[in-house]
Tab-separated table of C-alpha atoms in Angstrom:
chain	number	residue	atom	x	y	z
J	1	MET	CA	-57.133	68.424	-21.932
J	2	ARG	CA	-59.496	65.728	-23.072
J	3	THR	CA	-60.192	64.260	-26.504
J	4	GLN	CA	-61.545	61.056	-27.966
J	5	VAL	CA	-58.386	59.907	-29.774
J	6	VAL	CA	-54.792	60.968	-29.087
J	7	ILE	CA	-52.580	60.454	-32.131
J	8	VAL	CA	-48.883	60.228	-31.319
J	9	GLY	CA	-46.974	61.279	-34.447
J	10	GLY	CA	-47.650	64.093	-36.919
J	11	GLY	CA	-46.488	62.368	-40.090
J	12	PRO	CA	-48.806	61.371	-42.951
J	13	SER	CA	-50.414	58.362	-41.235
J	14	GLY	CA	-51.275	60.273	-38.061
J	15	LEU	CA	-52.539	63.283	-40.004
J	16	LEU	CA	-54.593	61.125	-42.370
J	17	LEU	CA	-56.228	59.307	-39.466
J	18	SER	CA	-57.056	62.614	-37.756
J	19	GLN	CA	-58.495	64.065	-40.974
J	20	LEU	CA	-60.665	61.002	-41.569
J	21	LEU	CA	-61.928	61.057	-37.980
J	22	TYR	CA	-62.804	64.736	-38.404
J	23	THR	CA	-65.093	63.866	-41.339
J	24	ARG	CA	-67.077	61.652	-38.933
J	25	GLY	CA	-67.185	64.181	-36.098
J	26	ILE	CA	-64.673	62.274	-33.955
J	27	ASP	CA	-62.266	64.492	-31.990
J	28	SER	CA	-58.510	63.948	-31.992
J	29	ILE	CA	-55.298	65.707	-30.979
J	30	VAL	CA	-51.972	65.089	-32.738
J	31	LEU	CA	-48.648	65.139	-30.871
J	32	GLU	CA	-45.484	65.668	-32.942
J	33	ARG	CA	-41.910	65.599	-31.655
J	34	LYS	CA	-40.520	67.910	-34.366
J	35	THR	CA	-41.654	71.188	-35.952
J	36	ARG	CA	-44.040	71.344	-38.890
J	37	ASP	CA	-41.228	72.604	-41.152
J	38	TYR	CA	-39.049	69.665	-40.149
J	39	VAL	CA	-41.796	67.154	-40.944
J	40	LEU	CA	-42.398	68.795	-44.325
J	41	GLY	CA	-38.677	68.723	-45.071
J	42	ARG	CA	-38.426	64.926	-44.964
J	43	ILE	CA	-37.726	63.340	-48.341
J	44	ARG	CA	-39.764	60.165	-48.583
J	45	ALA	CA	-41.602	57.879	-50.988
J	46	GLY	CA	-43.571	59.097	-53.957
J	47	VAL	CA	-45.795	56.281	-55.279
J	48	LEU	CA	-49.383	55.988	-54.016
J	49	GLU	CA	-51.582	52.913	-54.355
J	50	GLN	CA	-55.239	53.223	-55.308
J	51	GLY	CA	-56.249	52.512	-51.703
J	52	MET	CA	-54.223	55.489	-50.483
J	53	MET	CA	-55.728	57.687	-53.190
J	54	ASN	CA	-59.223	56.610	-52.135
J	55	LEU	CA	-58.476	57.488	-48.501
J	56	MET	CA	-57.223	60.928	-49.575
J	57	ALA	CA	-60.501	61.435	-51.436
J	58	GLU	CA	-62.551	60.269	-48.445
J	59	ALA	CA	-60.608	62.709	-46.261
J	60	GLY	CA	-61.320	65.533	-48.728
J	61	VAL	CA	-57.640	66.261	-49.451
J	62	ASP	CA	-57.185	64.809	-52.931
J	63	ALA	CA	-57.659	67.917	-55.126
J	64	ARG	CA	-53.985	68.813	-55.570
J	65	MET	CA	-52.997	65.153	-55.887
J	66	ARG	CA	-55.498	64.729	-58.743
J	67	SER	CA	-54.277	67.880	-60.539
J	68	GLU	CA	-50.511	67.624	-59.955
J	69	GLY	CA	-49.893	63.905	-59.456
J	70	ILE	CA	-48.666	61.758	-62.327
J	71	PRO	CA	-50.636	58.546	-62.983
J	72	HIS	CA	-48.390	55.629	-63.899
J	73	HIS	CA	-49.925	52.739	-65.790
J	74	GLY	CA	-46.835	50.558	-65.660
J	75	THR	CA	-43.190	50.273	-64.686
J	76	LEU	CA	-39.965	49.224	-66.410
J	77	LEU	CA	-37.690	46.424	-65.229
J	78	ALA	CA	-34.134	46.096	-66.498
J	79	HIS	CA	-31.577	43.312	-66.256
J	80	ASN	CA	-28.360	44.835	-67.572
J	81	ASP	CA	-29.429	45.990	-71.079
J	82	THR	CA	-32.570	43.856	-71.274
J	83	LEU	CA	-35.609	46.048	-70.626
J	84	PHE	CA	-39.271	45.062	-70.322
J	85	ARG	CA	-42.479	46.661	-69.057
J	86	ILE	CA	-45.079	45.558	-66.518
J	87	ASP	CA	-48.455	46.959	-67.607
J	88	PHE	CA	-50.522	47.738	-64.497
J	89	THR	CA	-53.648	48.764	-66.399
J	90	LYS	CA	-53.635	45.647	-68.574
J	91	HIS	CA	-53.271	43.290	-65.621
J	92	THR	CA	-55.286	45.084	-62.919
J	93	GLY	CA	-57.191	47.955	-64.507
J	94	THR	CA	-55.575	50.212	-61.892
J	95	PRO	CA	-52.701	52.723	-62.112
J	96	VAL	CA	-50.580	54.101	-59.296
J	97	MET	CA	-49.996	57.811	-58.650
J	98	VAL	CA	-46.599	59.475	-58.432
J	99	TYR	CA	-47.102	62.136	-55.767
J	100	GLY	CA	-44.503	62.786	-53.097
J	101	GLN	CA	-45.121	61.906	-49.461
J	102	THR	CA	-44.042	65.446	-48.591
J	103	GLU	CA	-46.913	66.762	-50.720
J	104	VAL	CA	-49.382	64.380	-49.059
J	105	THR	CA	-48.247	65.673	-45.666
J	106	ARG	CA	-48.516	69.289	-46.803
J	107	ASP	CA	-52.063	68.753	-48.067
J	108	LEU	CA	-53.063	67.192	-44.750
J	109	TYR	CA	-51.506	69.993	-42.692
J	110	ASP	CA	-53.182	72.633	-44.882
J	111	ALA	CA	-56.575	70.971	-44.423
J	112	ARG	CA	-55.923	70.710	-40.702
J	113	THR	CA	-55.267	74.445	-40.505
J	114	VAL	CA	-58.584	75.172	-42.258
J	115	TRP	CA	-60.697	73.116	-39.834
J	116	GLY	CA	-58.679	74.077	-36.777
J	117	GLY	CA	-57.324	70.681	-35.776
J	118	LEU	CA	-55.079	70.812	-32.728
J	119	THR	CA	-51.468	69.730	-33.223
J	120	GLU	CA	-48.900	70.013	-30.459
J	121	PHE	CA	-45.424	70.416	-31.973
J	122	GLU	CA	-42.010	69.997	-30.337
J	123	VAL	CA	-43.319	67.663	-27.667
J	124	ASP	CA	-40.902	65.539	-25.674
J	125	GLY	CA	-41.055	63.094	-22.820
J	126	VAL	CA	-44.225	61.493	-24.184
J	127	GLU	CA	-45.525	58.719	-21.933
J	128	ILE	CA	-48.547	56.522	-22.543
J	129	HIS	CA	-50.528	55.436	-19.488
J	130	ASP	CA	-53.266	52.941	-18.587
J	131	VAL	CA	-54.019	51.669	-22.093
J	132	ASP	CA	-54.952	48.331	-20.531
J	133	ARG	CA	-57.728	50.076	-18.603
J	134	ASP	CA	-60.819	52.086	-19.496
J	135	ALA	CA	-59.329	55.570	-19.045
J	136	PRO	CA	-55.959	55.932	-20.842
J	137	PHE	CA	-54.030	59.204	-20.891
J	138	VAL	CA	-50.870	60.681	-22.331
J	139	THR	CA	-48.389	62.959	-20.583
J	140	TYR	CA	-45.671	65.035	-22.272
J	141	HIS	CA	-43.782	68.337	-22.174
J	142	VAL	CA	-43.833	71.330	-24.489
J	143	ARG	CA	-40.920	73.727	-23.917
J	144	GLY	CA	-40.590	72.455	-20.364
J	145	GLU	CA	-44.300	72.716	-19.516
J	146	ALA	CA	-45.917	69.456	-18.355
J	147	ARG	CA	-49.212	68.549	-20.048
J	148	ARG	CA	-51.730	65.719	-19.952
J	149	ILE	CA	-54.489	64.543	-22.306
J	150	ASP	CA	-57.191	62.117	-21.194
J	151	CYS	CA	-58.774	60.117	-23.993
J	152	ASP	CA	-60.666	57.012	-25.074
J	153	PHE	CA	-58.018	55.595	-27.421
J	154	ILE	CA	-54.408	56.198	-28.500
J	155	ALA	CA	-53.074	55.735	-32.025
J	156	GLY	CA	-49.317	55.179	-32.155
J	157	CYS	CA	-48.201	56.704	-35.465
J	158	ASP	CA	-44.771	57.775	-34.234
J	159	GLY	CA	-42.487	55.606	-36.311
J	160	PHE	CA	-39.924	52.928	-35.613
J	161	HIS	CA	-38.144	54.873	-32.858
J	162	GLY	CA	-41.288	56.234	-31.184
J	163	VAL	CA	-42.637	55.492	-27.726
J	164	SER	CA	-45.829	53.741	-28.801
J	165	ARG	CA	-44.470	50.302	-29.630
J	166	ALA	CA	-42.182	50.420	-26.584
J	167	SER	CA	-45.281	51.017	-24.433
J	168	ILE	CA	-46.466	47.481	-25.176
J	169	PRO	CA	-44.821	45.134	-22.638
J	170	LYS	CA	-42.082	42.879	-24.005
J	171	THR	CA	-44.007	39.934	-22.599
J	172	VAL	CA	-46.874	40.812	-24.947
J	173	ARG	CA	-45.163	41.719	-28.228
J	174	ARG	CA	-43.114	39.618	-30.587
J	175	GLU	CA	-40.809	41.183	-33.171
J	176	TYR	CA	-39.582	39.834	-36.516
J	177	GLU	CA	-36.690	41.483	-38.358
J	178	LYS	CA	-34.415	41.079	-41.360
J	179	ILE	CA	-31.504	43.479	-41.891
J	180	TYR	CA	-30.227	43.785	-45.454
J	181	PRO	CA	-26.457	44.035	-46.023
J	182	PHE	CA	-26.671	47.198	-48.155
J	183	GLY	CA	-28.398	50.563	-48.385
J	184	TRP	CA	-29.795	52.905	-51.010
J	185	LEU	CA	-27.915	56.084	-51.870
J	186	GLY	CA	-30.563	58.537	-53.037
J	187	VAL	CA	-30.159	61.807	-54.928
J	188	LEU	CA	-32.825	64.435	-55.574
J	189	SER	CA	-32.111	66.733	-58.523
J	190	GLU	CA	-33.940	69.458	-60.419
J	191	THR	CA	-33.689	67.591	-63.702
J	192	PRO	CA	-36.284	65.968	-65.982
J	193	PRO	CA	-36.819	62.231	-65.361
J	194	VAL	CA	-34.897	59.899	-67.639
J	195	ALA	CA	-38.103	57.980	-68.493
J	196	GLU	CA	-41.842	58.512	-68.277
J	197	GLU	CA	-42.193	55.566	-65.867
J	198	LEU	CA	-40.021	54.231	-63.063
J	199	ILE	CA	-37.082	52.007	-63.976
J	200	TYR	CA	-36.032	49.232	-61.578
J	201	ALA	CA	-32.634	47.973	-62.698
J	202	ASN	CA	-30.690	44.846	-61.755
J	203	SER	CA	-27.122	45.121	-63.043
J	204	ASP	CA	-23.839	43.352	-62.453
J	205	ARG	CA	-22.819	46.382	-60.369
J	206	GLY	CA	-25.940	46.344	-58.198
J	207	PHE	CA	-29.450	47.751	-58.077
J	208	ALA	CA	-30.586	51.161	-59.368
J	209	LEU	CA	-33.928	52.973	-59.442
J	210	CYS	CA	-34.917	55.903	-61.639
J	211	SER	CA	-37.898	57.694	-60.102
J	212	MET	CA	-39.430	61.167	-60.096
J	213	ARG	CA	-41.486	63.664	-58.135
J	214	ASN	CA	-42.686	65.851	-61.024
J	215	PRO	CA	-41.633	66.652	-64.627
J	216	GLN	CA	-38.698	68.750	-63.378
J	217	LEU	CA	-37.745	66.929	-60.191
J	218	SER	CA	-36.101	63.498	-60.304
J	219	ARG	CA	-35.203	60.993	-57.610
J	220	TYR	CA	-32.512	58.403	-58.298
J	221	TYR	CA	-31.113	55.586	-56.159
J	222	ILE	CA	-28.227	53.153	-56.336
J	223	GLN	CA	-27.441	50.212	-54.090
J	224	CYS	CA	-24.407	50.964	-51.916
J	225	SER	CA	-22.511	49.628	-48.945
J	226	ILE	CA	-24.251	50.138	-45.630
J	227	ARG	CA	-20.957	51.595	-44.400
J	228	ASP	CA	-20.861	54.330	-47.067
J	229	LYS	CA	-21.376	58.010	-46.204
J	230	PRO	CA	-23.327	60.352	-48.528
J	231	GLU	CA	-20.528	62.924	-48.438
J	232	ALA	CA	-18.123	60.329	-49.835
J	233	TRP	CA	-20.127	60.329	-53.081
J	234	SER	CA	-19.641	63.396	-55.268
J	235	ASP	CA	-22.409	64.199	-57.731
J	236	ASP	CA	-20.175	63.238	-60.661
J	237	THR	CA	-19.353	59.875	-59.082
J	238	PHE	CA	-23.035	59.178	-58.435
J	239	TRP	CA	-24.140	60.022	-61.983
J	240	SER	CA	-21.329	57.964	-63.456
J	241	GLU	CA	-22.273	54.929	-61.381
J	242	LEU	CA	-25.988	55.301	-62.130
J	243	LYS	CA	-25.295	55.353	-65.869
J	244	ARG	CA	-23.375	52.089	-65.571
J	245	ARG	CA	-26.357	50.368	-63.918
J	246	ILE	CA	-29.237	51.343	-66.224
J	247	PRO	CA	-29.786	50.334	-69.878
J	248	CYS	CA	-27.608	52.186	-72.394
J	249	GLN	CA	-30.604	53.741	-74.143
J	250	HIS	CA	-31.520	55.555	-70.924
J	251	ALA	CA	-27.966	56.206	-69.740
J	252	ASP	CA	-27.370	58.126	-72.963
J	253	GLN	CA	-30.474	60.282	-72.332
J	254	LEU	CA	-29.882	60.944	-68.630
J	255	VAL	CA	-29.849	64.652	-67.750
J	256	THR	CA	-27.564	65.236	-64.784
J	257	GLY	CA	-27.300	68.208	-62.457
J	258	GLN	CA	-26.414	69.334	-58.976
J	259	SER	CA	-28.042	67.297	-56.216
J	260	ILE	CA	-30.329	69.205	-53.868
J	261	GLU	CA	-30.519	66.313	-51.393
J	262	LYS	CA	-28.377	63.238	-50.911
J	263	SER	CA	-28.825	60.515	-48.290
J	264	ILE	CA	-28.373	56.819	-47.607
J	265	ALA	CA	-31.298	54.714	-46.398
J	266	PRO	CA	-30.646	51.312	-44.788
J	267	LEU	CA	-32.940	48.468	-45.816
J	268	ARG	CA	-34.783	46.343	-43.291
J	269	SER	CA	-37.913	44.280	-42.913
J	270	PHE	CA	-39.595	44.505	-39.499
J	271	VAL	CA	-42.951	43.530	-38.016
J	272	THR	CA	-44.204	43.597	-34.440
J	273	GLU	CA	-47.216	41.610	-33.263
J	274	PRO	CA	-49.798	42.371	-32.046
J	275	MET	CA	-50.577	45.857	-33.359
J	276	ARG	CA	-53.045	46.495	-30.532
J	277	TRP	CA	-52.706	46.379	-26.774
J	278	GLY	CA	-55.806	47.441	-24.878
J	279	ARG	CA	-56.705	50.930	-26.112
J	280	LEU	CA	-53.380	51.505	-27.898
J	281	PHE	CA	-53.227	50.846	-31.656
J	282	LEU	CA	-50.032	50.924	-33.713
J	283	CYS	CA	-50.002	52.306	-37.268
J	284	GLY	CA	-47.332	52.447	-39.943
J	285	ASP	CA	-43.636	52.406	-39.106
J	286	ALA	CA	-44.405	52.037	-35.398
J	287	ALA	CA	-45.478	48.488	-36.231
J	288	HIS	CA	-43.675	47.540	-39.433
J	289	ILE	CA	-40.918	48.533	-41.845
J	290	VAL	CA	-40.496	47.335	-45.431
J	291	PRO	CA	-37.575	47.777	-47.830
J	292	PRO	CA	-38.358	50.674	-50.206
J	293	THR	CA	-38.346	48.289	-53.200
J	294	GLY	CA	-41.931	48.356	-54.412
J	295	ALA	CA	-43.008	51.521	-52.539
J	296	LYS	CA	-44.991	49.807	-49.776
J	297	GLY	CA	-44.036	51.868	-46.686
J	298	LEU	CA	-46.547	54.739	-46.810
J	299	ASN	CA	-49.126	52.597	-48.551
J	300	THR	CA	-49.049	49.901	-45.877
J	301	ALA	CA	-49.397	52.607	-43.229
J	302	ALA	CA	-52.453	53.815	-45.138
J	303	SER	CA	-54.067	50.383	-44.931
J	304	ASP	CA	-53.507	50.437	-41.143
J	305	VAL	CA	-55.225	53.817	-41.033
J	306	HIS	CA	-58.137	52.404	-43.030
J	307	TYR	CA	-58.693	49.527	-40.586
J	308	LEU	CA	-58.335	51.734	-37.506
J	309	PHE	CA	-60.601	54.447	-38.920
J	310	GLU	CA	-63.174	51.789	-39.757
J	311	GLY	CA	-62.983	50.372	-36.224
J	312	LEU	CA	-63.201	53.764	-34.496
J	313	THR	CA	-66.115	54.829	-36.700
J	314	ARG	CA	-68.039	51.673	-35.835
J	315	HIS	CA	-67.274	52.225	-32.143
J	316	TYR	CA	-68.474	55.826	-31.976
J	317	ILE	CA	-71.264	55.826	-34.541
J	318	ASP	CA	-72.598	52.250	-34.549
J	319	LYS	CA	-71.645	51.344	-30.940
J	320	ASP	CA	-69.953	48.235	-32.346
J	321	ASP	CA	-66.463	47.204	-31.210
J	322	LYS	CA	-65.918	44.314	-33.620
J	323	GLY	CA	-63.733	46.445	-35.898
J	324	LEU	CA	-61.435	47.468	-33.043
J	325	ALA	CA	-61.296	43.900	-31.739
J	326	ARG	CA	-60.123	42.639	-35.139
J	327	TYR	CA	-57.854	45.594	-35.989
J	328	SER	CA	-54.538	43.839	-35.347
J	329	GLU	CA	-55.614	40.655	-37.110
J	330	LYS	CA	-56.839	42.450	-40.239
J	331	ALA	CA	-53.949	44.912	-40.417
J	332	LEU	CA	-51.296	42.215	-39.949
J	333	ALA	CA	-52.814	39.979	-42.627
J	334	ARG	CA	-52.189	42.719	-45.188
J	335	VAL	CA	-48.877	43.812	-43.645
J	336	TRP	CA	-47.356	40.374	-44.075
J	337	LYS	CA	-48.412	40.251	-47.734
J	338	ALA	CA	-46.725	43.626	-48.300
J	339	GLU	CA	-43.643	42.367	-46.468
J	340	ARG	CA	-43.587	39.284	-48.696
J	341	PHE	CA	-43.764	41.363	-51.875
J	342	SER	CA	-41.065	43.821	-50.752
J	343	TRP	CA	-38.797	40.947	-49.653
J	344	TRP	CA	-39.307	39.065	-52.933
J	345	PHE	CA	-38.850	42.130	-55.155
J	346	SER	CA	-35.719	43.138	-53.216
J	347	SER	CA	-34.320	39.615	-53.510
J	348	ILE	CA	-34.502	39.552	-57.315
J	349	MET	CA	-33.315	43.133	-57.945
J	350	HIS	CA	-30.270	43.470	-55.657
J	351	ARG	CA	-26.829	41.917	-55.547
J	352	PHE	CA	-26.070	40.270	-52.211
J	353	PRO	CA	-22.495	39.905	-50.916
J	354	ASP	CA	-22.875	36.180	-50.262
J	355	GLN	CA	-24.602	35.264	-53.541
J	356	SER	CA	-23.290	32.080	-55.139
J	357	ASP	CA	-23.199	31.462	-58.882
J	358	PHE	CA	-26.305	29.320	-58.418
J	359	ASP	CA	-28.076	32.191	-56.635
J	360	LEU	CA	-27.274	34.529	-59.522
J	361	LYS	CA	-28.599	32.038	-62.066
J	362	MET	CA	-31.841	31.745	-60.087
J	363	GLN	CA	-32.135	35.537	-59.979
J	364	HIS	CA	-31.640	35.715	-63.750
J	365	ALA	CA	-34.219	32.968	-64.272
J	366	GLU	CA	-36.730	34.784	-62.053
J	367	LEU	CA	-36.331	37.959	-64.092
J	368	ASP	CA	-36.680	36.016	-67.334
J	369	VAL	CA	-39.910	34.436	-66.084
J	370	LEU	CA	-41.185	37.940	-65.339
J	371	ARG	CA	-40.194	39.089	-68.814
J	372	THR	CA	-41.948	36.235	-70.612
J	373	SER	CA	-44.894	35.213	-68.426
J	374	ASP	CA	-48.198	37.098	-68.334
J	375	THR	CA	-49.085	35.232	-65.144
J	376	ALA	CA	-45.926	36.380	-63.368
J	377	GLN	CA	-46.413	39.938	-64.586
J	378	LYS	CA	-50.002	39.957	-63.331
J	379	ALA	CA	-48.882	38.817	-59.875
J	380	LEU	CA	-46.298	41.607	-59.702
J	381	ALA	CA	-48.807	44.185	-60.961
J	382	GLU	CA	-51.477	43.157	-58.429
J	383	ASN	CA	-49.044	43.564	-55.546
J	384	TYR	CA	-47.482	46.763	-56.859
J	385	VAL	CA	-50.761	48.641	-57.332
J	386	GLY	CA	-51.881	47.409	-53.901
J	387	LEU	CA	-53.862	44.494	-52.589
J	388	PRO	CA	-57.478	45.266	-51.545
J	389	TYR	CA	-58.190	46.317	-47.958
């Protein structure tokens, strides 16, 4: 086969890039290691920045998001029983949208079915060839059958463990990483959210987050040991611990129920540079990981998609390669700002095993500055709703 752009990875970033390219008449083929049902079964983030919403609109897949998503004009921060609100609209004029990543992916797959976009599922043995030359190609297998696609460019949207980043020689790439000494135990339950907006809680027992997917589907997290197993936490134990970490006024109102999904996510910060090698471009988790504090993972992938879509459009329509030449530089400039925000927000909201009494006092002071300073609140709001592309 032949196409203009091969997209390795059928998650939201790869699908969004393909959908955007379609609106400009640029051909692409998506390769996905798993089945469509498996991809749609992943439980992921649920807060979209304005930039991501704008890309969904540009791709023509924002109708259900606009009708079913929940705009949030602020968020709540708690330090034990002290609770205060960060007003996004007051400080930035911009809300965020609570709309699950699974729903974003579903909307993109549904649109893809309508226009007949080609997706190869259950591919294995993917290999990327000759990206440092003028005629790259990708080889892979589907149910034992060998296949090849010749193309102009390759977009690596295949996540942290994918083949795309590994296809860049070690002599070319440099990697930066921070591993956090804890994880997040997350529970999904068919219960109404405990509050109308998200609650980020710093307590003496550790971090907690009260989130939601819709008015009858809630997502809750608590900080836990990285060595814990989800099955070691019964539902009753989880709810009891969550109540001890959030303000009493919300703990008393919390509606509990049977979990329909329970998992532990490790926390890490990771960036690889550069994000381009020849005709291969990395997007999303293939190039960077952020802690989930602050909901930057999907949104930072979306900014990568924006820069790559812009570069490919200029290449094919305007015959101008400046956008592609600057892709890595522009994407990384925003990536590192998102990494900074996620690192900072994680550092003030979690309890670390090696924290000294001085460290705890500094954490308390940081939260008090946020509670009392309009300037500090504006800085948090600007980063939370998303920096401009």
